XYZ file of C-alpha atoms in Angstrom:
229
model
C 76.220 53.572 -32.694
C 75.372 50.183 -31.014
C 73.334 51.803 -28.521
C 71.478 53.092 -31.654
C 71.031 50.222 -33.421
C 69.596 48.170 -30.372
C 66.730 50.851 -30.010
C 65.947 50.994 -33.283
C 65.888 46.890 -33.014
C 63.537 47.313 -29.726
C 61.250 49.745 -31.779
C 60.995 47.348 -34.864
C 60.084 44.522 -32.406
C 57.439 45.456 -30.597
C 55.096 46.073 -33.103
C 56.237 41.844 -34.225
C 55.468 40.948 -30.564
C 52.044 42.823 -30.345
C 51.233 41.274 -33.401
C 52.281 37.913 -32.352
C 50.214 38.321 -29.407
C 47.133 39.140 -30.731
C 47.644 35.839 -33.191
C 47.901 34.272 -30.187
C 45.006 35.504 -28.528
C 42.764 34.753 -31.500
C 43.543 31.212 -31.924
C 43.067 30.385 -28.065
C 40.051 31.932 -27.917
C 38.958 30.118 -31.074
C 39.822 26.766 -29.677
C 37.875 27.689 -26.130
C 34.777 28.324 -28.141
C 35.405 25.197 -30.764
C 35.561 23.209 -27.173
C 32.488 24.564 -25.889
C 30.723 23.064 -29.030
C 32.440 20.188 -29.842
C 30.641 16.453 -29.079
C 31.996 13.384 -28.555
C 30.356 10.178 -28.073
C 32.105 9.571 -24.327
C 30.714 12.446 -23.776
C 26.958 12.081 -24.449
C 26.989 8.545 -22.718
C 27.990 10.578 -19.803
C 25.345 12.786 -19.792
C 22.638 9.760 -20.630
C 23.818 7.655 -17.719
C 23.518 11.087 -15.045
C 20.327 11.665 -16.334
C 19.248 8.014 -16.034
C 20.066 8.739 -12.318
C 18.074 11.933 -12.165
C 15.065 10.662 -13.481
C 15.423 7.372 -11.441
C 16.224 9.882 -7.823
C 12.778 11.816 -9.133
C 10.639 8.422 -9.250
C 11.664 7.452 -5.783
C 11.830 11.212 -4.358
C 8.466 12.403 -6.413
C 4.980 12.142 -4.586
C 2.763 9.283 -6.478
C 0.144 10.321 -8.153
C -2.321 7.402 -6.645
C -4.607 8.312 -3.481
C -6.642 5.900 -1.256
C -8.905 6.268 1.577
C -10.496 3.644 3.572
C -13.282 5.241 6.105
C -15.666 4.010 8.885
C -17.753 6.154 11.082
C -21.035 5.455 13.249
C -23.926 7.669 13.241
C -26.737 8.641 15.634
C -29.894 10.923 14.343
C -32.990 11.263 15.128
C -34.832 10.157 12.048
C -38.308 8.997 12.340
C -37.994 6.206 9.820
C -35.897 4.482 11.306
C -36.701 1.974 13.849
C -32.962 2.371 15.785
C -31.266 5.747 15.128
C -27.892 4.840 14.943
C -26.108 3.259 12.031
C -22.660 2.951 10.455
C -21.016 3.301 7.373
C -17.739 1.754 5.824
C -16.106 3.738 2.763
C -13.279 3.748 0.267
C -12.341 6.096 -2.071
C -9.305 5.733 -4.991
C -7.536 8.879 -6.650
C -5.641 9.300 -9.453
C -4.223 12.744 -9.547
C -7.101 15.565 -9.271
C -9.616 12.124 -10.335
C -11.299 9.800 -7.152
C -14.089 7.164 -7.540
C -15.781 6.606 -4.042
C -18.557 4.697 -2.908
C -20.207 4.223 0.900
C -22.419 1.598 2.285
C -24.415 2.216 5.095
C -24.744 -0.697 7.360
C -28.159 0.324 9.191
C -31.632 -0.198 8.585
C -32.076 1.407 5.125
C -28.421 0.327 3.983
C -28.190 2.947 1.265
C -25.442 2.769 -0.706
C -23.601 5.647 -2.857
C -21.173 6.045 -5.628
C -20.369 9.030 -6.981
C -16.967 10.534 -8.885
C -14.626 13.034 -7.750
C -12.824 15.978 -9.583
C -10.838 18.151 -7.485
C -10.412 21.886 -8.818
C -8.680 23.015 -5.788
C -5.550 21.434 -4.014
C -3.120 18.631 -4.632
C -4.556 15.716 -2.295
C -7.641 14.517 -0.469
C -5.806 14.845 2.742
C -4.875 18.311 2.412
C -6.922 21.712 1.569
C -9.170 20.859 -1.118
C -12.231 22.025 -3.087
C -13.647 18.760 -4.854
C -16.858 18.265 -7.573
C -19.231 15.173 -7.225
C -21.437 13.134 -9.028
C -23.105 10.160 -8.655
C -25.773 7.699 -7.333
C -27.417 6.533 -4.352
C -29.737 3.636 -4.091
C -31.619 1.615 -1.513
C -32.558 -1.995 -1.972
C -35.659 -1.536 -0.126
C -37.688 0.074 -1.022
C -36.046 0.436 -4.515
C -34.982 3.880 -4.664
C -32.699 5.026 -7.196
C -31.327 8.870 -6.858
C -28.641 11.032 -9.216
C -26.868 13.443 -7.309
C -24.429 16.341 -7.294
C -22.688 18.012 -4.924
C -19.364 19.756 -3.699
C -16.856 18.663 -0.731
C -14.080 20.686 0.411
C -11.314 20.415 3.142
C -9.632 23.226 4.919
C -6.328 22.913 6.746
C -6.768 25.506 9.711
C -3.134 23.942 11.013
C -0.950 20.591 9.393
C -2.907 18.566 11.619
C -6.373 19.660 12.306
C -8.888 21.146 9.947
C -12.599 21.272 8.859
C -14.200 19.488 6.516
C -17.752 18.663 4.622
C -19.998 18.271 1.995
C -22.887 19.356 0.326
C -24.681 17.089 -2.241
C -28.540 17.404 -3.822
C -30.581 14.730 -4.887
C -32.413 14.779 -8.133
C -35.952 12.840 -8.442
C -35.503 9.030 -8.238
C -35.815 7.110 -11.147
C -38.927 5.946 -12.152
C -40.241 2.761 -11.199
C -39.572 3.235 -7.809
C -42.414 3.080 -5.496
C -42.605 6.558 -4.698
C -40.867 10.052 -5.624
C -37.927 10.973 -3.840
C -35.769 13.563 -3.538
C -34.052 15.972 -1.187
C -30.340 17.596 -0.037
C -28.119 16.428 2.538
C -24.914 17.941 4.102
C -22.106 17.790 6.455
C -19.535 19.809 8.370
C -17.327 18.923 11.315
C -13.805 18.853 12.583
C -10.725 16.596 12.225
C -7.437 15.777 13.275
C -4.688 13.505 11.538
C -2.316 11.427 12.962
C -0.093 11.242 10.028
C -2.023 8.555 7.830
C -4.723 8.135 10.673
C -7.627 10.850 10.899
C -10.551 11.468 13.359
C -13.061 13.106 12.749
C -16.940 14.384 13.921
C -19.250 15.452 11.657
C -22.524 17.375 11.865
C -25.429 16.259 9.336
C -28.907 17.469 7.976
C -30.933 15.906 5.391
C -34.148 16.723 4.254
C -35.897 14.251 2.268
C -39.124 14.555 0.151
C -41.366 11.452 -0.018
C -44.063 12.287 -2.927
C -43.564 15.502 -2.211
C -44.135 15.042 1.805
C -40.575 16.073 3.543
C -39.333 14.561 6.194
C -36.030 16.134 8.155
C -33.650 14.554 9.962
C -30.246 15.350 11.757
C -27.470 13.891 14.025
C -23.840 13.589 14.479
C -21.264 11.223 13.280
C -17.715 9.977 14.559
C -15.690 8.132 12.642
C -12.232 7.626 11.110
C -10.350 7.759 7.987
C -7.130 5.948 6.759
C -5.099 7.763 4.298
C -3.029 5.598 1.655
């Protein structure tokens, strides 16, 4: 009879105990997902201050958006006008982003000078693979020539170190006043190699210039060298 009335206890109880554990199981998994959701203020300062120190590990770890270049090269060609056909050039160029302003004095006879903008549609930098827009000016203070231009440069990275590189640019009619019309087209191509922010480079160069509509063309080669910033 005790044997009996022990089963019949066991039988009554398990149903209490599943019951009891599935109470159990409800509320803990209530509080877990009450936890998940639930903000404090110690909390959110936590978070604030790490990503304080993310965004401050991004600033020094993050590639800046400025670009400089500083260039000189010499040039020898074998135009006519000139009385000695070799001349130099100094250079500098400022970027911000996919945006450069550049300008280049020659330091020859004619002394041109040049200032045109940059928009690159291709590439990150002007130091790596690049496809780049111009437009600009070029004038001469004697004998007064004034020219708008347009053009397109572009780099190519054959390896990390060595590449090619040039330009091709086209000269609309000078502006008037000037003592004579002028136009023409110029470009160059060459070769380069960097030494991390150091490169040297060679160029070949044609240009063909029309005087009141008489042209006169002219080539050569330049070596120079570029510092990246």
């Amino acid at each position: 009879m005790k044997a009996l009335l022990f089963a019949l206890g066991i039988l009554l109880a398990v149903p209490s105990l599943s019951r009891a554990d599935e109470v159990y199981t409800f509320v803990i998994k209530k509080q877990e997902e009450k936890a998940k959701s639930r903000w404090s203020l110690s909390e959110w300062l936590e978070t604030r201050d790490r990503m304080r120190l993310m965004d401050l590990w991004l600033a020094l770890h993050s590639p800046s958006p400025y670009e400089f270049v500083i260039k000189y090269d010499y040039r020898v060609s074998d135009d006519r006008r000139a009385s000695f056909p070799g001349d130099s050039r100094l250079g500098f160029a400022a970027y911000v982003s996919i945006f450069g302003l550049e300008v280049e004095k020659a330091l020859g006879s004619s002394s041109p000078t040049s200032l045109w903008f940059n928009a690159r549609v291709f590439g990150f930098y002007a130091q790596s693979t690049n496809i780049t827009l111009q437009a600009g000016v070029r004038s001469q203070g004697s004998p007064g020539y004034r020219n708008a231009f347009w053009g397109v440069a572009s780099t190519i990275n054959l390896f990390p170190q060595v590449g090619l590189d040039g330009y091709w640019r086209s000269y609309f009619d000078s502006t008037p006043g000037a003592p004579g019309r002028v136009s023409g087209n110029r470009w160059e191509a060459g070769a380069f190699i960097d030494f991390s922010f150091l490169r040297l480079y060679g160029n070949w160069f044609g240009e063909n210039v029309a005087v009141n509509d008489v042209d006169d063309r002219h080539s050569g080669v330049i070596l120079g060298t570029k510092l990246f910033f």
